Tab-separated table of C-alpha atoms in Angstrom:
chain	number	residue	atom	x	y	z
C	163	MET	CA	134.415	88.354	63.499
C	164	SER	CA	134.671	84.546	62.617
C	165	SER	CA	132.027	83.229	60.965
C	166	ALA	CA	130.318	81.999	64.420
C	167	GLU	CA	129.745	86.039	65.378
C	168	SER	CA	128.431	87.300	62.192
C	169	LEU	CA	125.572	86.944	59.562
C	170	SER	CA	125.720	86.373	56.083
C	171	PRO	CA	124.054	89.169	54.025
C	172	TYR	CA	121.088	86.433	53.757
C	173	GLY	CA	121.206	86.250	57.305
C	174	TRP	CA	120.680	89.915	57.905
C	175	LEU	CA	118.126	89.457	55.164
C	176	VAL	CA	116.223	86.911	57.211
C	177	ILE	CA	116.670	89.298	60.622
C	178	ALA	CA	115.043	92.457	58.829
C	179	TRP	CA	112.061	90.019	57.581
C	180	ILE	CA	111.057	88.977	60.724
C	181	THR	CA	111.799	92.336	62.508
C	182	ALA	CA	109.057	93.980	60.167
C	183	THR	CA	106.676	91.906	62.724
C	184	PRO	CA	107.340	93.877	65.831
C	185	PHE	CA	107.561	96.724	63.650
C	186	SER	CA	103.845	96.178	62.486
C	187	TYR	CA	102.868	95.608	66.150
C	188	GLY	CA	104.475	99.316	66.935
C	189	TYR	CA	102.897	100.760	64.160
C	190	HIS	CA	99.360	99.692	65.233
C	191	ILE	CA	99.726	100.627	68.608
C	192	SER	CA	99.979	104.427	67.827
C	193	VAL	CA	98.314	104.594	64.626
C	194	LEU	CA	95.291	106.107	65.543
C	195	ASN	CA	96.771	108.664	67.623
C	196	GLN	CA	97.454	111.481	65.180
C	197	LEU	CA	94.513	110.398	63.011
C	198	HIS	CA	92.074	110.954	65.762
C	199	SER	CA	91.728	114.752	64.691
C	200	VAL	CA	90.427	113.575	61.055
C	201	LEU	CA	88.838	110.630	61.719
C	202	ALA	CA	85.951	112.400	63.981
C	203	CYS	CA	83.626	114.613	62.705
C	204	GLU	CA	79.993	115.349	62.760
C	205	PRO	CA	77.431	113.339	61.138
C	206	SER	CA	76.550	116.271	58.808
C	207	LEU	CA	79.830	116.106	57.054
C	208	ILE	CA	80.190	112.564	56.527
C	209	ALA	CA	79.974	111.837	52.771
C	210	SER	CA	78.170	108.146	51.352
C	211	ASN	CA	80.837	106.113	49.697
C	212	LEU	CA	84.574	106.380	51.415
C	213	PRO	CA	83.673	109.054	53.764
C	214	THR	CA	86.549	111.373	55.004
C	215	CYS	CA	85.538	110.877	58.690
C	216	PHE	CA	83.430	109.109	60.946
C	217	GLU	CA	81.244	110.075	63.739
C	218	LEU	CA	83.127	109.073	66.552
C	219	ASN	CA	82.821	110.118	70.368
C	220	ASP	CA	85.669	109.507	73.093
C	221	PHE	CA	83.934	106.472	73.864
C	222	THR	CA	83.604	104.752	70.617
C	223	PHE	CA	87.254	106.109	69.498
C	224	SER	CA	88.436	104.481	72.756
C	225	ALA	CA	86.638	101.318	71.609
C	226	VAL	CA	88.148	101.167	68.158
C	227	THR	CA	91.462	101.655	69.898
C	228	SER	CA	91.154	99.134	72.449
C	229	VAL	CA	89.772	96.276	70.507
C	230	PHE	CA	93.141	96.114	69.035
C	231	ASN	CA	94.366	94.512	72.193
C	232	LEU	CA	91.487	92.058	72.357
C	233	GLY	CA	92.837	90.984	68.891
C	234	GLY	CA	96.185	90.774	70.536
C	235	LEU	CA	94.976	88.923	73.629
C	236	LEU	CA	93.450	86.411	70.990
C	237	GLY	CA	96.627	85.936	69.008
C	238	SER	CA	98.895	85.494	71.804
C	239	SER	CA	96.964	82.996	73.444
C	240	GLN	CA	97.223	81.091	70.071
C	241	ALA	CA	100.649	82.009	69.076
C	242	ASN	CA	102.228	78.656	70.383
C	243	VAL	CA	99.847	76.632	68.998
C	244	LEU	CA	100.448	78.102	65.454
C	245	MET	CA	104.040	78.274	65.704
C	246	GLU	CA	104.299	74.328	66.910
C	247	LYS	CA	101.913	73.078	63.971
C	248	TYR	CA	102.928	75.423	61.107
C	249	GLY	CA	106.701	76.002	62.120
C	250	ARG	CA	108.012	79.804	62.876
C	251	ARG	CA	108.002	80.481	59.242
C	252	GLY	CA	104.248	79.585	58.306
C	253	THR	CA	103.138	81.392	61.939
C	254	ALA	CA	105.263	84.582	60.454
C	255	ARG	CA	103.266	84.389	57.029
C	256	PHE	CA	100.047	84.131	58.706
C	257	SER	CA	100.632	87.129	61.104
C	258	ALA	CA	101.681	89.386	58.131
C	259	ALA	CA	98.484	88.172	56.275
C	260	LEU	CA	96.195	88.875	59.058
C	261	THR	CA	98.081	92.408	59.806
C	262	ALA	CA	97.726	93.247	55.786
C	263	LEU	CA	93.900	92.482	55.494
C	264	GLY	CA	93.321	94.289	58.830
C	265	SER	CA	95.385	97.196	57.430
C	266	ALA	CA	93.281	96.979	53.960
C	267	ILE	CA	90.392	96.773	55.937
C	268	MET	CA	90.770	100.180	57.901
C	269	GLY	CA	92.116	101.938	54.756
C	270	LEU	CA	89.207	101.217	52.855
C	271	SER	CA	86.301	101.677	55.838
C	272	GLY	CA	83.391	103.141	54.955
C	273	ASN	CA	82.189	102.977	58.870
C	274	VAL	CA	82.989	102.699	62.147
C	275	ALA	CA	82.565	98.904	62.311
C	276	LEU	CA	84.508	98.052	59.589
C	277	LEU	CA	87.164	100.139	61.005
C	278	GLY	CA	87.245	98.154	64.398
C	279	THR	CA	86.870	94.908	62.469
C	280	GLY	CA	90.367	95.533	60.604
C	281	ARG	CA	91.717	96.769	63.950
C	282	PHE	CA	90.904	93.394	65.557
C	283	LEU	CA	92.267	91.508	62.905
C	284	THR	CA	95.835	93.525	62.914
C	285	GLY	CA	95.714	92.881	66.657
C	286	ILE	CA	95.364	89.341	66.069
C	287	GLY	CA	98.500	89.288	63.656
C	288	SER	CA	100.235	91.270	66.168
C	289	GLY	CA	99.354	88.999	69.080
C	290	ILE	CA	101.066	86.093	67.237
C	291	GLY	CA	103.615	88.157	65.871
C	292	ILE	CA	105.189	89.777	69.174
C	293	CYS	CA	105.343	86.032	70.382
C	294	LEU	CA	106.791	84.737	67.320
C	295	ALA	CA	109.652	87.457	66.486
C	296	PRO	CA	111.850	87.122	69.590
C	297	LEU	CA	111.794	83.632	69.784
C	298	TYR	CA	112.564	83.158	65.881
C	299	ILE	CA	115.472	85.641	66.452
C	300	ALA	CA	116.447	83.729	69.614
C	301	GLU	CA	116.605	80.603	67.870
C	302	ILE	CA	118.970	81.804	64.985
C	303	ALA	CA	121.374	83.822	67.026
C	304	PRO	CA	124.498	82.252	68.030
C	305	LYS	CA	125.422	83.236	71.883
C	306	ALA	CA	128.083	85.350	70.647
C	307	ILE	CA	125.287	87.781	69.205
C	308	ALA	CA	122.010	86.866	70.909
C	309	SER	CA	122.034	89.960	73.150
C	310	THR	CA	122.833	92.347	70.356
C	311	LEU	CA	120.051	90.611	68.042
C	312	GLY	CA	117.467	90.412	70.744
C	313	VAL	CA	117.054	94.101	71.209
C	314	LEU	CA	115.724	94.147	67.624
C	315	THR	CA	112.637	93.307	68.394
C	316	GLN	CA	111.889	96.306	71.064
C	317	LEU	CA	113.802	98.652	68.603
C	318	GLY	CA	111.134	97.347	65.637
C	319	ILE	CA	108.336	98.410	67.815
C	320	VAL	CA	109.841	101.744	68.712
C	321	LEU	CA	110.569	102.356	65.119
C	322	GLY	CA	107.307	101.375	63.907
C	323	ILE	CA	105.337	103.749	66.494
C	324	PHE	CA	107.730	106.746	65.741
C	325	LEU	CA	107.068	106.094	61.860
C	326	THR	CA	103.368	105.935	62.589
C	327	GLN	CA	103.639	108.988	64.241
C	328	LEU	CA	105.725	110.523	61.307
C	329	LEU	CA	103.298	109.848	58.693
C	330	GLY	CA	100.384	110.981	60.824
C	331	VAL	CA	101.661	114.402	61.049
C	332	TYR	CA	101.896	115.054	57.718
C	333	PHE	CA	98.779	113.022	56.528
C	334	SER	CA	96.352	114.596	59.299
C	335	SER	CA	96.743	118.048	58.173
C	336	PRO	CA	94.563	119.783	56.004
C	337	ASN	CA	97.188	120.201	52.979
C	338	ALA	CA	97.309	116.383	52.692
C	339	GLY	CA	93.702	116.266	51.597
C	340	PRO	CA	90.413	114.632	53.053
C	341	ASN	CA	91.364	110.977	52.600
C	342	ALA	CA	95.248	111.111	53.142
C	343	TRP	CA	94.834	109.697	56.620
C	344	ARG	CA	94.275	106.557	54.390
C	345	LEU	CA	97.664	106.160	53.203
C	346	VAL	CA	98.816	105.875	56.712
C	347	LEU	CA	96.605	102.754	56.917
C	348	PHE	CA	97.964	101.452	53.409
C	349	PHE	CA	101.582	102.022	54.256
C	350	SER	CA	100.986	99.331	56.800
C	351	PHE	CA	99.284	97.021	54.346
C	352	ALA	CA	102.114	97.359	51.934
C	353	VAL	CA	105.011	96.431	54.544
C	354	ALA	CA	102.934	93.395	55.565
C	355	LEU	CA	102.048	92.083	52.293
C	356	ILE	CA	106.082	92.370	51.279
C	357	GLN	CA	106.730	90.108	54.429
C	358	VAL	CA	104.045	88.023	52.921
C	359	LEU	CA	105.624	87.458	49.844
C	360	MET	CA	109.283	87.230	51.157
C	361	THR	CA	108.133	84.164	53.689
C	362	GLY	CA	108.892	81.846	50.412
C	363	PHE	CA	112.235	82.867	50.591
C	364	MET	CA	112.979	82.603	54.063
C	365	VAL	CA	114.352	79.491	56.193
C	366	GLU	CA	112.713	77.741	59.078
C	367	SER	CA	114.258	78.015	62.320
C	368	PRO	CA	116.970	75.209	62.808
C	369	ARG	CA	116.455	74.553	66.211
C	370	TYR	CA	112.635	73.815	65.437
C	371	LEU	CA	113.169	71.594	62.706
C	372	ARG	CA	115.375	69.663	65.331
C	373	SER	CA	112.709	69.495	68.066
C	374	LYS	CA	110.324	68.366	65.147
C	375	SER	CA	113.047	65.278	64.005
C	376	LEU	CA	116.158	63.485	64.824
C	377	ARG	CA	116.650	63.077	61.131
C	378	ALA	CA	116.170	66.859	60.131
C	379	GLY	CA	119.829	67.615	61.454
C	380	GLU	CA	121.242	67.833	57.793
C	381	GLU	CA	118.541	70.422	57.014
C	382	ALA	CA	119.316	72.283	59.941
C	383	ARG	CA	122.977	72.606	59.211
C	384	ALA	CA	122.275	73.807	55.861
C	385	ILE	CA	120.255	76.307	56.992
C	386	GLU	CA	122.462	77.404	59.373
C	387	ARG	CA	125.598	77.716	57.056
C	388	ARG	CA	123.277	79.784	54.864
C	389	ILE	CA	122.521	82.014	57.464
C	390	TRP	CA	126.192	82.114	58.929
C	391	GLY	CA	128.515	81.847	56.228
C	392	HIS	CA	129.589	78.807	54.463
C	393	GLY	CA	132.338	78.470	56.855
C	394	HIS	CA	129.818	76.667	59.328
C	395	GLY	CA	129.032	73.342	59.575
C	396	VAL	CA	131.874	72.139	57.445
C	397	GLY	CA	133.192	69.398	59.374
C	398	GLY	CA	134.735	69.129	62.961
C	399	GLU	CA	132.633	69.874	66.098
C	400	THR	CA	130.808	73.040	64.580
C	401	ASP	CA	129.126	70.932	62.217
C	402	ALA	CA	126.749	69.734	64.937
C	403	SER	CA	125.301	73.091	65.364
C	404	PRO	CA	126.634	77.041	65.322
C	405	LEU	CA	124.225	78.002	67.299
C	406	LEU	CA	123.625	75.713	70.058
C	407	GLN	CA	125.652	72.425	70.391
C	408	GLU	CA	123.601	69.392	70.651
C	409	ASP	CA	124.994	68.855	74.184
C	410	ASP	CA	124.210	72.064	75.351
C	411	PRO	CA	121.091	72.100	77.570
C	412	GLU	CA	119.572	75.211	76.054
C	413	ALA	CA	119.547	73.195	72.708
C	414	HIS	CA	116.141	71.817	73.729
C	415	PRO	CA	114.844	74.187	76.025
C	416	ALA	CA	111.327	72.636	75.971
C	417	VAL	CA	112.286	69.848	77.840
C	418	PRO	CA	112.941	70.373	81.572
C	419	HIS	CA	116.013	69.915	83.028
C	420	SER	CA	115.075	68.011	86.115
C	421	ASN	CA	112.607	65.482	87.550
C	422	PHE	CA	110.079	68.257	87.777
C	423	SER	CA	107.332	68.453	84.851
C	424	ALA	CA	106.542	71.903	83.158
C	425	LEU	CA	103.469	73.406	84.332
C	426	THR	CA	100.427	75.024	82.314
C	427	ALA	CA	98.939	78.417	82.669
C	428	SER	CA	95.976	76.711	83.914
C	429	GLN	CA	97.987	74.402	86.630
C	430	VAL	CA	99.621	77.939	87.846
C	431	LEU	CA	96.422	79.768	87.814
C	432	PHE	CA	94.154	76.897	89.511
C	433	LYS	CA	96.520	74.662	91.514
C	434	THR	CA	99.152	76.976	92.126
C	435	PRO	CA	102.522	75.185	93.761
C	436	ALA	CA	103.553	76.548	97.140
C	437	ASP	CA	106.823	77.756	95.266
C	438	VAL	CA	105.110	79.529	92.585
C	439	ARG	CA	102.587	81.536	94.543
C	440	ILE	CA	105.143	84.432	95.127
C	441	PRO	CA	106.557	84.408	91.870
C	442	LEU	CA	102.845	84.679	90.407
C	443	LEU	CA	102.026	87.654	92.850
C	444	ILE	CA	105.142	89.684	91.663
C	445	VAL	CA	105.050	89.023	87.952
C	446	CYS	CA	101.263	89.706	88.033
C	447	CYS	CA	101.802	93.072	89.945
C	448	ALA	CA	104.720	93.808	87.704
C	449	MET	CA	102.637	93.560	84.587
C	450	ILE	CA	99.695	95.342	86.168
C	451	GLY	CA	102.116	98.077	87.052
C	452	GLN	CA	103.523	98.489	83.772
C	453	GLN	CA	100.458	98.756	81.850
C	454	PHE	CA	98.473	100.827	84.592
C	455	SER	CA	101.271	103.197	84.547
C	456	GLY	CA	99.486	104.954	81.602
C	457	ILE	CA	102.703	104.337	79.016
C	458	ASN	CA	100.190	103.500	76.474
C	459	ALA	CA	97.534	105.974	77.178
C	460	VAL	CA	100.058	108.223	76.144
C	461	LEU	CA	101.239	106.286	73.178
C	462	TYR	CA	97.308	106.000	71.899
C	463	TYR	CA	96.239	109.394	73.177
C	464	SER	CA	99.038	111.806	73.579
C	465	ASN	CA	97.410	114.358	70.981
C	466	ASP	CA	94.333	114.253	72.983
C	467	ILE	CA	96.080	114.719	76.440
C	468	LEU	CA	98.211	117.564	74.964
C	469	SER	CA	95.502	119.103	72.650
C	470	GLN	CA	93.848	120.988	75.198
C	471	ALA	CA	96.977	122.717	77.097
C	472	LEU	CA	99.034	122.989	73.618
C	473	PRO	CA	96.504	122.966	70.681
C	474	GLU	CA	99.474	124.011	68.391
C	475	LEU	CA	102.096	122.014	69.907
C	476	GLY	CA	100.633	118.553	70.613
C	477	LYS	CA	101.427	116.585	67.500
C	478	PHE	CA	104.424	117.710	67.505
C	479	VAL	CA	105.281	116.669	71.361
C	480	SER	CA	103.678	113.292	70.261
C	481	LEU	CA	106.297	112.899	67.525
C	482	GLY	CA	109.120	114.116	70.015
C	483	ILE	CA	107.884	111.389	72.403
C	484	THR	CA	108.156	108.513	69.910
C	485	ILE	CA	111.712	109.786	69.277
C	486	VAL	CA	112.442	109.799	72.950
C	487	ASN	CA	111.036	106.312	72.943
C	488	VAL	CA	113.493	105.223	70.053
C	489	ILE	CA	116.584	106.768	71.712
C	490	MET	CA	116.048	105.292	75.227
C	491	THR	CA	115.535	101.633	73.926
C	492	PHE	CA	119.729	101.711	74.320
C	493	PRO	CA	120.529	102.318	77.716
C	494	PRO	CA	118.657	99.583	79.372
C	495	ILE	CA	121.299	97.168	77.503
C	496	PHE	CA	123.901	98.620	79.116
C	497	LEU	CA	122.114	99.474	82.492
C	498	ILE	CA	120.383	96.152	83.390
C	499	GLU	CA	123.906	94.426	83.960
C	500	LYS	CA	125.684	97.365	85.758
C	501	LEU	CA	122.668	98.485	88.286
C	502	GLY	CA	120.833	94.770	88.575
C	503	ARG	CA	117.206	94.334	87.551
C	504	LYS	CA	115.376	95.349	90.673
C	505	SER	CA	117.443	98.839	91.121
C	506	LEU	CA	117.034	99.720	87.791
C	507	LEU	CA	113.062	98.944	87.687
C	508	PHE	CA	112.456	100.574	90.921
C	509	LEU	CA	114.521	104.027	89.633
C	510	SER	CA	112.520	104.009	86.617
C	511	VAL	CA	109.503	103.481	88.947
C	512	ALA	CA	110.308	106.426	90.932
C	513	GLY	CA	111.120	108.214	88.136
C	514	ALA	CA	107.555	107.529	86.472
C	515	ILE	CA	105.359	108.453	89.239
C	516	LEU	CA	107.419	111.561	89.631
C	517	SER	CA	106.639	112.376	86.393
C	518	LEU	CA	102.734	111.523	86.531
C	519	ILE	CA	102.346	113.539	89.635
C	520	ILE	CA	103.915	116.946	88.364
C	521	LEU	CA	102.214	116.009	85.035
C	522	GLY	CA	99.080	116.268	86.347
C	523	ILE	CA	99.620	119.479	88.263
C	524	ALA	CA	100.779	120.985	85.143
C	525	LEU	CA	98.281	119.980	82.669
C	526	ASN	CA	95.695	120.900	85.055
C	527	PHE	CA	97.208	124.598	85.290
C	528	ALA	CA	97.924	124.609	81.459
C	529	GLY	CA	94.320	123.614	80.976
C	530	ALA	CA	93.030	126.458	83.144
C	531	ALA	CA	94.957	128.577	81.259
C	532	GLY	CA	94.278	127.443	77.898
C	533	SER	CA	92.195	130.507	76.987
C	534	VAL	CA	94.897	133.010	77.245
C	535	GLY	CA	97.407	130.366	75.290
C	536	PRO	CA	100.558	128.972	76.078
C	537	THR	CA	102.199	129.142	79.301
C	538	ALA	CA	105.200	127.996	81.384
C	539	TRP	CA	102.985	125.050	82.509
C	540	THR	CA	102.864	124.030	78.621
C	541	THR	CA	106.176	123.810	78.775
C	542	VAL	CA	106.570	121.669	82.113
C	543	SER	CA	103.807	119.632	80.899
C	544	SER	CA	105.880	118.594	77.538
C	545	VAL	CA	108.896	118.441	79.561
C	546	PHE	CA	107.444	115.783	81.890
C	547	ILE	CA	105.276	113.424	79.500
C	548	VAL	CA	109.014	113.635	77.642
C	549	PHE	CA	110.598	112.409	81.010
C	550	PHE	CA	107.690	109.992	81.931
C	551	VAL	CA	108.833	108.264	78.545
C	552	MET	CA	112.194	108.210	79.395
C	553	SER	CA	111.803	106.797	82.698
C	554	PHE	CA	109.559	104.136	81.533
C	555	ALA	CA	111.957	102.882	78.737
C	556	THR	CA	114.796	102.434	81.458
C	557	GLY	CA	113.226	100.194	83.175
C	558	LEU	CA	109.253	99.519	83.739
C	559	GLY	CA	109.068	98.778	79.829
C	560	PRO	CA	112.072	95.979	79.699
C	561	VAL	CA	112.579	94.464	83.230
C	562	PRO	CA	109.037	93.004	83.563
C	563	PHE	CA	109.398	90.828	81.231
C	564	ILE	CA	113.139	90.205	82.148
C	565	MET	CA	112.159	89.348	85.624
C	566	ILE	CA	110.101	86.299	84.852
C	567	SER	CA	112.896	83.763	84.433
C	568	GLU	CA	114.716	85.258	87.329
C	569	VAL	CA	112.086	85.109	89.848
C	570	SER	CA	110.260	81.639	88.634
C	571	PRO	CA	111.196	78.246	89.386
C	572	PHE	CA	112.429	77.204	85.791
C	573	TYR	CA	109.189	74.621	85.290
C	574	ALA	CA	106.919	77.436	85.711
C	575	VAL	CA	108.902	79.852	83.521
C	576	SER	CA	106.792	79.018	79.859
C	577	ALA	CA	103.287	78.861	82.077
C	578	LEU	CA	104.159	82.323	83.683
C	579	SER	CA	105.208	83.816	80.391
C	580	THR	CA	101.890	82.990	79.066
C	581	ILE	CA	99.887	84.431	81.960
C	582	ALA	CA	102.393	87.511	81.821
C	583	LEU	CA	101.439	87.991	78.265
C	584	SER	CA	97.621	87.655	78.471
C	585	LEU	CA	97.881	90.041	81.603
C	586	ASN	CA	99.775	92.430	79.745
C	587	TRP	CA	97.370	92.325	76.750
C	588	LEU	CA	94.387	92.673	78.731
C	589	SER	CA	95.676	95.714	81.366
C	590	ASN	CA	96.246	97.612	77.797
C	591	PHE	CA	92.768	96.831	76.894
C	592	LEU	CA	91.415	98.178	80.010
C	593	VAL	CA	93.541	101.232	79.908
C	594	SER	CA	92.977	101.952	76.213
C	595	LEU	CA	89.175	101.614	76.656
C	596	LEU	CA	88.918	103.576	79.752
C	597	PHE	CA	91.201	106.259	79.533
C	598	LEU	CA	89.502	109.159	78.060
C	599	PRO	CA	85.749	108.199	79.792
C	600	LEU	CA	88.190	108.614	83.060
C	601	ARG	CA	89.799	111.668	82.172
C	602	ASN	CA	86.348	113.146	81.273
C	603	ALA	CA	84.579	112.060	84.172
C	604	LEU	CA	87.186	113.547	86.272
C	605	SER	CA	87.419	116.712	84.884
C	606	GLY	CA	83.331	116.915	84.838
C	607	GLY	CA	82.563	116.082	81.348
C	608	ALA	CA	84.136	115.531	77.696
C	609	PRO	CA	85.652	118.527	76.043
C	610	GLY	CA	82.470	121.200	74.892
C	611	ASP	CA	80.496	119.829	77.800
C	612	PRO	CA	79.578	122.872	79.721
C	613	HIS	CA	80.263	121.195	83.193
C	614	HIS	CA	84.059	120.179	81.692
C	615	ASP	CA	86.659	121.821	83.506
C	616	PRO	CA	90.034	122.085	81.438
C	617	GLY	CA	91.911	122.955	84.992
C	618	LYS	CA	91.182	119.306	86.163
C	619	ILE	CA	92.341	117.019	83.030
C	620	GLY	CA	95.399	116.105	84.741
C	621	ARG	CA	93.694	114.335	87.514
C	622	VAL	CA	93.659	110.865	85.707
C	623	PHE	CA	97.754	111.108	85.668
C	624	TRP	CA	97.497	110.962	89.512
C	625	VAL	CA	95.229	107.659	89.547
C	626	PHE	CA	97.988	106.076	87.398
C	627	ALA	CA	100.580	107.381	89.996
C	628	VAL	CA	98.625	105.824	92.673
C	629	ILE	CA	97.989	102.216	90.871
C	630	LEU	CA	101.778	102.029	90.025
C	631	ALA	CA	102.592	102.764	93.712
C	632	VAL	CA	100.757	100.293	95.023
C	633	VAL	CA	101.363	97.380	93.008
C	634	MET	CA	105.285	97.941	92.651
C	635	SER	CA	105.224	98.093	96.475
C	636	VAL	CA	104.017	94.589	96.377
C	637	VAL	CA	106.941	93.695	93.730
C	638	TRP	CA	109.090	95.498	96.110
C	639	ARG	CA	108.918	93.761	99.091
C	640	LYS	CA	108.609	90.024	97.666
C	641	TRP	CA	110.931	90.273	94.783
C	642	ARG	CA	114.378	88.696	96.665
C	643	ALA	CA	116.547	90.374	93.927
């Protein structure tokens, strides 16, 4: 490769440093899933100083889990302000510091309130970071390898989910000790702290520097030479920028390329221009469908979902789900261009709906037969929960974000992206808060309740299937791909 198509060793270090941000986000999406069984206990078992567990009913656990999304909503809403004021590097430091602080508070928590406070702080850090990381990577990536580097955000997320599940399997076991679950949270603290300490050795985005000052060109070129190797920026045309030439319209993405002015999110919501109404409807339905498919209910609560039907295998199936999630990060890179966005999305939706219907049936039969041990339905449950994750990751996961720029007028893309991310966090919050109470309501009560019917625990997935079918049918009719 020429230097224009490759990273210097320092460039790879910068990429690894920023990828720790989506890694932490993925880590905290699923960190409480494997730990639920050791976090919750009866009041009589709770010690005085650093308790080994907390009094957590299903609703309290759902609230602690979902407060992460409220923090994420707050963080993502302020991310652009922070990035413009403090730069990409300064914002990354702030994001990592919040994640480190939140993880430390969770790891040292002596009550549920502190556990929730720490999770809220990690949510703010993650909300900021998940906006920052893909932007920073895009701003330091040359066109030749931009798509390859772009997948690192999603890869960081799924690796974070996988590692927290892997650590949780061990540190939630009886052999690990009564307070060993805290080490899972301290690991996140260590990763975030290392990222904070490394920030002083990292570089600012060259494109950000150019956007702030016309006189920052030499500093930006020096950074580019350091990232891409000493061959860059030395005379000739490449001296202008190895990433984007100064006359390239992408070099100044904040400047609209027509007579229109870029819309704000409030203008799109409250004074919706006629040519933005359909794109707004499509984007909102796609985001609602993505989250109300139940994917994060699976990632947050897969142990709880499977514990009644597969009491011995539930945590290992949860781990298997995350492995599948990592593997399925890669096929969309090739399939999106080959099949097209819309075709890939609706193949994914069809697979997800089919999986949810069969999963609900299988969990009902497996739950009803749970007292006599595993049956063929437990195998069906495991297979289709994995198939659901595969279907989601193929299209329903990545396409709703990719489609925004395709369905929207260019001057509304930024505003629609803000609305989409906010709606994504809000939908995620509602699903994570309401999933366990809804499951209990549809099955007659919480496990242990005399009215609880384990033969109805799969009904909640039919609700997800109906919601997904309804909202995505709107996208199908309105999206002229």
